[in-house]
Coordinates of C-alpha atoms in Angstrom, one line a residue:
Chain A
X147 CA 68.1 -59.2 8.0
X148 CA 67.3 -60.9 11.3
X149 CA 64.2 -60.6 13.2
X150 CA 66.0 -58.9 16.2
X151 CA 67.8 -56.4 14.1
X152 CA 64.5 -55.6 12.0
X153 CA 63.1 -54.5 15.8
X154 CA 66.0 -52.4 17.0
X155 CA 65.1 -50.6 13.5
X156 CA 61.6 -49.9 14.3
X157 CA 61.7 -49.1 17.4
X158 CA 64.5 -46.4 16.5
X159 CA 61.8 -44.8 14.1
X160 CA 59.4 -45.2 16.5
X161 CA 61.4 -43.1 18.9
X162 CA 61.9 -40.6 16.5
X163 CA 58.1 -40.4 16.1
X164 CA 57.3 -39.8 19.1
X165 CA 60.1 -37.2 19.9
X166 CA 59.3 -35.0 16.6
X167 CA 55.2 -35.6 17.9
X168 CA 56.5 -34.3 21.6
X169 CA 57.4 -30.9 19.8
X170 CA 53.9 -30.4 18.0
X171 CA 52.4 -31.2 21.7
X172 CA 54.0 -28.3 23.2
X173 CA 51.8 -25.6 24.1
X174 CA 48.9 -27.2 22.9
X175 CA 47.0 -26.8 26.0
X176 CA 47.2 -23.0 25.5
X177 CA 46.3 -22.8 22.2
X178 CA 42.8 -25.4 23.1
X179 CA 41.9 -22.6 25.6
X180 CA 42.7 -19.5 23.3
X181 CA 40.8 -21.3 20.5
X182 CA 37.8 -21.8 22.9
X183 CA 38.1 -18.5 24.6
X184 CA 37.3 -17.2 20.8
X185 CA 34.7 -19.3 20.2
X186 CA 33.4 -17.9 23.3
X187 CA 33.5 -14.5 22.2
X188 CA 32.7 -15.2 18.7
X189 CA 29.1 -16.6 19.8
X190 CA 28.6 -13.9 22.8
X191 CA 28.8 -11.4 19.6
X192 CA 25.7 -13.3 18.0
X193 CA 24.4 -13.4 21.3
X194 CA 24.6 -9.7 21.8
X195 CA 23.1 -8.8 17.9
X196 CA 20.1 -10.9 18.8
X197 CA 19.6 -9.5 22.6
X198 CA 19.9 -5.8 20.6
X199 CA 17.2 -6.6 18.9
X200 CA 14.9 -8.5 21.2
X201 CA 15.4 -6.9 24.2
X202 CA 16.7 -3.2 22.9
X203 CA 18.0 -0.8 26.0
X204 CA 16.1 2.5 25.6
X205 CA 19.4 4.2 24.5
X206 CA 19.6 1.9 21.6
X207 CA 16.1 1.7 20.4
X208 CA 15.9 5.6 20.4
X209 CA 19.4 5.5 17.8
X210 CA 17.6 2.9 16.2
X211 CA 14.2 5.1 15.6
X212 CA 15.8 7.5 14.7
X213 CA 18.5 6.2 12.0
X214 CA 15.3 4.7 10.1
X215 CA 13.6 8.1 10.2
X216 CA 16.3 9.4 8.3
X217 CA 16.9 6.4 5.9
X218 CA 13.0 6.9 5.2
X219 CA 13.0 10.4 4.9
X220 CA 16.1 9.8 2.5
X221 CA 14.5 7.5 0.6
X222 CA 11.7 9.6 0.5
X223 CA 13.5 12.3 -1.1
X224 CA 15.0 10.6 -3.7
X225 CA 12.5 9.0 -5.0
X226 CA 10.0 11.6 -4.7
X227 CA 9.1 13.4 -8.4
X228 CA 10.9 16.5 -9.0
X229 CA 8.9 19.4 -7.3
X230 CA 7.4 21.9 -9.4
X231 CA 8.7 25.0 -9.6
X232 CA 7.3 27.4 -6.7
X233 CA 3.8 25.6 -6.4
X234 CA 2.4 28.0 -3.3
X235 CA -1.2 27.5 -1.4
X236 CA -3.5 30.5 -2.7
X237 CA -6.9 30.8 -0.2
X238 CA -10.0 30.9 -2.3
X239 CA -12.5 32.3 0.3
X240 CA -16.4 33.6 -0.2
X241 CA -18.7 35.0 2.3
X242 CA -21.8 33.0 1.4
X243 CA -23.7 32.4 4.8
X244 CA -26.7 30.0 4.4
X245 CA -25.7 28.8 1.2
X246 CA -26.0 24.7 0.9
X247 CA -22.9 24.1 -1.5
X248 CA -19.9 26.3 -2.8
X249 CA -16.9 25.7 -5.3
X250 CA -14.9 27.9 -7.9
X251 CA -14.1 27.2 -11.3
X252 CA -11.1 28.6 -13.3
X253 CA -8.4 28.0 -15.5
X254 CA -6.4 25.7 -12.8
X255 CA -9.6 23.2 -12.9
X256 CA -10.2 23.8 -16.5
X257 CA -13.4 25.4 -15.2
X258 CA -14.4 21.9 -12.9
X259 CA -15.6 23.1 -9.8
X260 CA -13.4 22.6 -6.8
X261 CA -16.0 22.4 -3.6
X262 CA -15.2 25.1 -1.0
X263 CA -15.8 24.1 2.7
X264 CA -17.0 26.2 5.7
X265 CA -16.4 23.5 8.7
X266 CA -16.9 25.9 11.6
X267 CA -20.5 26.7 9.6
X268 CA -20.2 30.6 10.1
X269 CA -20.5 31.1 6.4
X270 CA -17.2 31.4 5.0
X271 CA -16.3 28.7 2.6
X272 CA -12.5 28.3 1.5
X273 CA -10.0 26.2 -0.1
X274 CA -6.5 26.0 -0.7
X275 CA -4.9 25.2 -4.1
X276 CA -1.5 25.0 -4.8
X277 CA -0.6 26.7 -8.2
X278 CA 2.8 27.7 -10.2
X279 CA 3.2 30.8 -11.2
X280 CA 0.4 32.6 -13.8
X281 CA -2.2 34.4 -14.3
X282 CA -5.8 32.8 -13.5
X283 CA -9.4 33.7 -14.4
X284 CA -12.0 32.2 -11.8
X285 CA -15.4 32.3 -10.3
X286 CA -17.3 30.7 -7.9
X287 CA -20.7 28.9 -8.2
X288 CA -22.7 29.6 -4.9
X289 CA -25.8 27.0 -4.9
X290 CA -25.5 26.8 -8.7
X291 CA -25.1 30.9 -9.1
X292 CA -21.9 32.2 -10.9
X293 CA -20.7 34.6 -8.5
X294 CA -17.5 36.6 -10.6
X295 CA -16.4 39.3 -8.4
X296 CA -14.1 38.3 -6.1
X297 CA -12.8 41.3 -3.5
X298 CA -9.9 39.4 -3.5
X299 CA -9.2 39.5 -7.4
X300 CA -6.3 41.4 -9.1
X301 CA -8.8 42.6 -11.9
X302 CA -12.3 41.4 -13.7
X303 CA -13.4 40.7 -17.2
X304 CA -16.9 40.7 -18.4
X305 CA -17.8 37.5 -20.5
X306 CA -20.7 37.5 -22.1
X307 CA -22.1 39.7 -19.7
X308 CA -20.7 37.9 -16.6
X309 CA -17.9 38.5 -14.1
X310 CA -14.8 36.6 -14.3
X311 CA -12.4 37.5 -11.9
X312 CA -8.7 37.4 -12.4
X313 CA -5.5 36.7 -9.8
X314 CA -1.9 36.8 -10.6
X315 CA -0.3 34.4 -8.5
X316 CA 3.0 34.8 -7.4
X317 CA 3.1 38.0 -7.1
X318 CA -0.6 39.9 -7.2
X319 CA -1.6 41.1 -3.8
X320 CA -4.1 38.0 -3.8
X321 CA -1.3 35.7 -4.0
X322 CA -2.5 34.5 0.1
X323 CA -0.8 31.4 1.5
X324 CA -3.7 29.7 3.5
Chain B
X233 CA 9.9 -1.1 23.9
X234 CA 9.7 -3.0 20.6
X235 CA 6.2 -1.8 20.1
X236 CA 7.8 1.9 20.4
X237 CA 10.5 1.0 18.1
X238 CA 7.9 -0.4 15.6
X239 CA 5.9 2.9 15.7
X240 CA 8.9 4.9 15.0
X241 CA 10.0 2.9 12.4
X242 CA 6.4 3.3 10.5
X243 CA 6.6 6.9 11.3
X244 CA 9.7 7.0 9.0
X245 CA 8.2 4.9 6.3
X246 CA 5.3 7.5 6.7
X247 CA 8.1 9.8 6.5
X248 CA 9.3 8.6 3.3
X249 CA 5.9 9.1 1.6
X250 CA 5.8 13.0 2.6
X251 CA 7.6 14.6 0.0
X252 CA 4.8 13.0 -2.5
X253 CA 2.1 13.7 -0.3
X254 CA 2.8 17.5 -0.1
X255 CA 3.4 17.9 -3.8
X256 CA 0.0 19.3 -5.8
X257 CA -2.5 15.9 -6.2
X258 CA -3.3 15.4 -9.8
X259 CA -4.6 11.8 -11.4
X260 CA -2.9 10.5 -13.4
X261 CA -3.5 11.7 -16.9
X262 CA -5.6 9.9 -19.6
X263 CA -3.7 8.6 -22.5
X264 CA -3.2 9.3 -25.6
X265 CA -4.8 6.5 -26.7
X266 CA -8.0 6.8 -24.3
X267 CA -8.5 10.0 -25.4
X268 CA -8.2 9.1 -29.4
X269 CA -10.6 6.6 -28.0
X270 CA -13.0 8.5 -26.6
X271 CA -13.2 11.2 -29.8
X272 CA -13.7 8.1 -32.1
X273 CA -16.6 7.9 -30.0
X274 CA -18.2 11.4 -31.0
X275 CA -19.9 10.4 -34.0
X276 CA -17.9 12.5 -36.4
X277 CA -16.3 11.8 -40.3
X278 CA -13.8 9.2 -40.4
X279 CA -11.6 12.0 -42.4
X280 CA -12.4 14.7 -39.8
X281 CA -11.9 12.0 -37.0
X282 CA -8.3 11.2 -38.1
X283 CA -7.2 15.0 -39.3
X284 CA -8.0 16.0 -35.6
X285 CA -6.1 12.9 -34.0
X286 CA -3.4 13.5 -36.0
X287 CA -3.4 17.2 -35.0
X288 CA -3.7 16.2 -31.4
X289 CA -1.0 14.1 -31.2
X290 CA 1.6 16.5 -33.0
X291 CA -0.2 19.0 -30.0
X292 CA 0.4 16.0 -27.3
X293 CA 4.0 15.3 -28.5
X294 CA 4.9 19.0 -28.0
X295 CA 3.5 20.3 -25.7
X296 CA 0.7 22.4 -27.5
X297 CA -2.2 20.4 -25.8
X298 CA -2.8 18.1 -23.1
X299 CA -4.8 14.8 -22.6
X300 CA -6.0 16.0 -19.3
X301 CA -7.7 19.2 -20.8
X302 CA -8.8 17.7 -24.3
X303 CA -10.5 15.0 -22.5
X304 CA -12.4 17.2 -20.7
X305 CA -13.2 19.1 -23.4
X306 CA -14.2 16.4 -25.7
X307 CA -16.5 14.9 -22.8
X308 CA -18.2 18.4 -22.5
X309 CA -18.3 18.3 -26.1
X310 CA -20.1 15.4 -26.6
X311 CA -23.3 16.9 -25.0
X312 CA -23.6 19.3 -27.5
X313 CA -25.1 19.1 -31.2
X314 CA -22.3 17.3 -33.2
X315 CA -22.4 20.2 -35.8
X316 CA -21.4 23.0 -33.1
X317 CA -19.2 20.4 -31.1
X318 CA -16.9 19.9 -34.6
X319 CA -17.1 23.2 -35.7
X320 CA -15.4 23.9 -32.5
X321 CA -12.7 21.5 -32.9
X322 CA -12.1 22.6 -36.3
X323 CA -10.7 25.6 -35.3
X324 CA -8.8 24.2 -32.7
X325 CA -7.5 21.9 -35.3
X326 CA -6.3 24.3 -37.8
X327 CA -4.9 26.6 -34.4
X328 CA -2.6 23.4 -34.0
X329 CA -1.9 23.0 -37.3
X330 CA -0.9 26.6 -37.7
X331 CA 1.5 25.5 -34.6
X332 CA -0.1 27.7 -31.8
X333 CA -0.2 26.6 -28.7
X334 CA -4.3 25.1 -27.6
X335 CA -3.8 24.0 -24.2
X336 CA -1.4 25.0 -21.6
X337 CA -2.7 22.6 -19.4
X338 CA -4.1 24.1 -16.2
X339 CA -2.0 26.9 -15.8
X340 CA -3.5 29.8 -18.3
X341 CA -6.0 30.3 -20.6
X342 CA -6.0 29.2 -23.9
X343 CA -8.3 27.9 -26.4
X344 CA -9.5 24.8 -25.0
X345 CA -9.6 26.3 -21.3
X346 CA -11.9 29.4 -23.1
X347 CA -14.2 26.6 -24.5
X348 CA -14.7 24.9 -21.0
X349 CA -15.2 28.7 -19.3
X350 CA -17.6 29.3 -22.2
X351 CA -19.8 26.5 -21.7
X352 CA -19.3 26.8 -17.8
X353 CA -21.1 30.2 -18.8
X354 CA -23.8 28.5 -20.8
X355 CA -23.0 30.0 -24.0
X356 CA -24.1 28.2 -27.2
X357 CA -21.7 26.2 -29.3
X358 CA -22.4 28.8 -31.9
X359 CA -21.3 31.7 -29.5
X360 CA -18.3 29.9 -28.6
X361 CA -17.1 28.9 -32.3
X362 CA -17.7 32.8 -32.6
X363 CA -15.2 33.6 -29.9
X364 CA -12.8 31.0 -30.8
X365 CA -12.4 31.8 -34.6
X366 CA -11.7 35.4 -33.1
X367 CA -9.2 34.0 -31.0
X368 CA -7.8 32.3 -33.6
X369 CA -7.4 35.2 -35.4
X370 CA -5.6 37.0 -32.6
X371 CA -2.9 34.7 -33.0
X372 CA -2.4 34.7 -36.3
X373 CA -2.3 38.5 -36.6
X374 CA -0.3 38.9 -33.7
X375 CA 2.2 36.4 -35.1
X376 CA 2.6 37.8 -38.8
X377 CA 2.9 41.2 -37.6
X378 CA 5.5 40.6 -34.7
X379 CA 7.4 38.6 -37.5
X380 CA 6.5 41.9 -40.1
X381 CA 8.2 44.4 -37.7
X382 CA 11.0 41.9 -36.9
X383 CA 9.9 41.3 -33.4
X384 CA 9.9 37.9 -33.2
X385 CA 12.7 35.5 -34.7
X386 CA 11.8 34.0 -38.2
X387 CA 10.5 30.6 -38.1
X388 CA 8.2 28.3 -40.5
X389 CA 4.9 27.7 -38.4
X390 CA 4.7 23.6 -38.1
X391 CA 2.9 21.4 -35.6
X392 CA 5.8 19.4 -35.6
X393 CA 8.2 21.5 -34.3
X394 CA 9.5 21.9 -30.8
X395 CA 7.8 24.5 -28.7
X396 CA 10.4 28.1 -28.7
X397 CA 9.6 30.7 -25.7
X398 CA 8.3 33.0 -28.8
X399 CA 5.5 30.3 -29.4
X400 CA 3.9 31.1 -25.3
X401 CA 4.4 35.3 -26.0
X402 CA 2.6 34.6 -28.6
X403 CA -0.5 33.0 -26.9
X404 CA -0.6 35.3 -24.2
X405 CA 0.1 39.1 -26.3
X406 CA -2.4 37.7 -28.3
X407 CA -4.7 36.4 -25.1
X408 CA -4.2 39.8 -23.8
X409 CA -5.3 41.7 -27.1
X410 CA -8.3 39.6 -27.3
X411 CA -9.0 40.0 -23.9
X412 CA -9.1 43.8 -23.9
X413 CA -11.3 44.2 -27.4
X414 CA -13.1 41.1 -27.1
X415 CA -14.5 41.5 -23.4
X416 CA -13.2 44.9 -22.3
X417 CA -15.0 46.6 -24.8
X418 CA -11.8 48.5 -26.0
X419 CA -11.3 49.8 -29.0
X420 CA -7.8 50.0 -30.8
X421 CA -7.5 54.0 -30.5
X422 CA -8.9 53.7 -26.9
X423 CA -5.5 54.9 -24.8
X424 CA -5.7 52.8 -22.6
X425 CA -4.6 50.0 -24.8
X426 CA -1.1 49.6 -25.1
X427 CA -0.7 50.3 -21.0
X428 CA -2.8 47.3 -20.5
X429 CA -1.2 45.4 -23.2
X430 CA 2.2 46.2 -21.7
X431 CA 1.5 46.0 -18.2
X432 CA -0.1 42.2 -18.7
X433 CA 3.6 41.2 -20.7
X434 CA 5.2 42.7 -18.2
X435 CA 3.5 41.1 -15.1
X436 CA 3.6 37.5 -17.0
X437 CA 7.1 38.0 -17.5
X438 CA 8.2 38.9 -14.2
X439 CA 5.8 35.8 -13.4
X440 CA 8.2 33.2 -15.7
X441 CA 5.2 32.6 -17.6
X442 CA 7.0 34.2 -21.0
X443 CA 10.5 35.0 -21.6
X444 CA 11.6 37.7 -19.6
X445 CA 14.2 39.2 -22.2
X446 CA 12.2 38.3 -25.3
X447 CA 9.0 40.0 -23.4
X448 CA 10.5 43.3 -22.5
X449 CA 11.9 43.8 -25.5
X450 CA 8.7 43.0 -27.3
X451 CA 6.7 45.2 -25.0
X452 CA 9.1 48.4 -25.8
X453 CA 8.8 47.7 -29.3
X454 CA 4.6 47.8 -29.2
X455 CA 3.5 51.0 -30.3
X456 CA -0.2 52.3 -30.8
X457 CA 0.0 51.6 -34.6
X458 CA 1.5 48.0 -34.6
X459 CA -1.5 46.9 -32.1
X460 CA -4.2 48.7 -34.4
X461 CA -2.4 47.0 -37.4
X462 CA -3.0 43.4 -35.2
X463 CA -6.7 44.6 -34.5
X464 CA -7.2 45.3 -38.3
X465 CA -5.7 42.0 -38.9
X466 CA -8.1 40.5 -36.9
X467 CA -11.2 42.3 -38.2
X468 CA -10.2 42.2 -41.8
X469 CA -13.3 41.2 -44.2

């Protein structure tokens, strides 16, 4: 082959080239600025997560509170222990003005004293204690004195010679939510 | 803004810890172990050491004692003369071993919680092994004539075996029985008697502390002469 016709050859396929290349060019100037109008959009999303939570509107930080209240009181329930069965407050209450220190005993301390409090100071002590269901004996110790009968007791037994008073709870007439 | 958000967000983790924090506080009980421990510590035989461990852990396992009340006990226990403290815990031993019911935890009496009221009262040991070995015998008359009449359904006493509702009506129509001669002052023909007897089942049932059906029927089957047959049972030379 000759030099001149080896040219003509490649500039033929040259040609072609460039005409099949002409058809890929089309409407590539639209499809630059759609590809940069969504990369525009793509970052003003990451833009507008971080602003939401560094610079919250009131409207959103409100939603926000209150969406982790729930998730924590959720998760709160769930992995709180099973509650016991109908566990309700029962008031343990003694007149016992002047005296320096009261608690009660029973068979919900396994006879421990429990201190009673009198924070107003005008000689009535209390305390709350959640119980189930049962029957309880008790007393209270007033300044180191077993004190048996309460007024408040369902019924008394005599131990020994002592008082030992007696409260159904959940369901006797001392059964008192504080 | 963020400082407000923060606060409501450790409001809700507060939140979360509520449901806990409103449920009855109780430490965490001891052991098994620390409490095997701790009797090891009394001073007693070796034999009479492991008979009662292995009693209270068959009592542990199933429910007829607790470590939180038996460690109370045996630290009470241990400031009292070894003799009285282990005759004490004898009978406790042979009440588990005879599958009753010790401890009910802190929810009734029972023999363990008598022995802590007891020494709350500043009886002696010897008063209290008194008491107790009546109390014992309250529950095993109460058991062998409720099985005698056909009151109860048979079983073979063992301290192995899973606690059945009958095993709690046992503890408290026997409690109650004891309770009325033992510190009432009643005597079996008193008429008074079978009312209270009745009246306690009745109330504990309606309670949930025994078996409601296996209560009432129980209390409609006591009579007069199947409590004095339990109070003769008791009192028997």
């Amino acid at each position: 082959m000759r030099w001149d016709e080896l040219d003509e050859l490649l500039r033929a396929a040259l040609s072609k080239e460039v005409a099949e290349g002409a058809k890929g060019l089309s409407g590539l100037e639209e499809r630059v600025v759609r590809e940069l109008a969504r990369r525009s959009t793509h970052q003003r999303f990451w833009t507008r997560v971080r602003d939401f939570f560094t610079r919250p509107t009131p409207r959103w930080a409100l939603a926000g509170a209150l969406a982790a209240l729930l998730i924590g009181f959720a998760l709160g329930r769930l992995t709180a222990p099973p509650a016991l069965p109908q566990w309700s407050p029962n008031l343990f209450v003694i007149a016992a003005p002047g005296a320096r220190s009261v608690a009660v005993v029973g068979d919900f301390s396994a006879w421990q004293p429990i201190p009673l409090s009198d924070p107003d100071g005008d000689g009535i002590w209390m305390a709350s204690i959640p119980l189930p269901p049962g029957r309880y004996e008790y007393a209270f110790i007033v300044d180191g004195k077993w004190v048996g009968q309460d007024p408040l007791a369902d019924e008394y037994l005599r131990t020994f010679g002592e008082y030992v008073s007696v409260r159904y709870i959940g369901g006797g007439r001392a059964d008192l939510s504080s | 803004m963020r400082i407000f958000l923060l606060s409501l967000l450790l409001i809700s983790l507060a939140g979360s810890a509520l449901p806990q924090a409103i449920l009855p506080s109780a430490a965490s009980p001891p052991s098994p172990e620390e409490v095997l421990q701790f009797l090891g510590g009394m001073g007693f035989t070796p034999g009479f050491t492991a008979a009662l461990s292995t009693a209270l852990l068959s009592g542990f396992k199933t429910g007829r004692a607790t470590t939180t009340v038996t460690f109370l006990l045996l630290r009470d226990l241990a400031q009292i003369p070894r003799e009285e403290a282990e005759e004490i815990l004898e009978i406790i031993r042979y009440a588990l071993s005879q599958g009753f019911i010790v401890d009910t935890g802190l929810t009734a009496s029972s023999m363990m919680n008598e022995v802590r009221k007891l020494l709350a009262l500043g009886r002696s040991g010897e008063e209290i092994s008194r008491v107790l070995g009546l109390r014992l015998a309250f529950l095993l008359a109460t058991r062998n004539v409720l099985l005698g009449h056909g009151l109860l359904p048979p079983s073979t006493p063992s301290p192995e075996a899973p606690l059945t509702p009958a095993d709690r009506l046992i503890l408290e129509l026997a409690w109650a029985l004891g309770d009325f001669i033992l510190w009432e002052g009643g005597s079996p023909e008193d008429p008074r008697f079978l009312g209270y007897v009745r009246g306690r089942l009745n109330r504990l049932a309606t309670l949930g502390v025994c078996p409601l059906d296996m209560a009432q029927e129980v209390s409609a089957a006591l009579s007069p002469n199947i409590l004095a047959e339990i109070v003769r049972f008791v009192f028997q030379p």
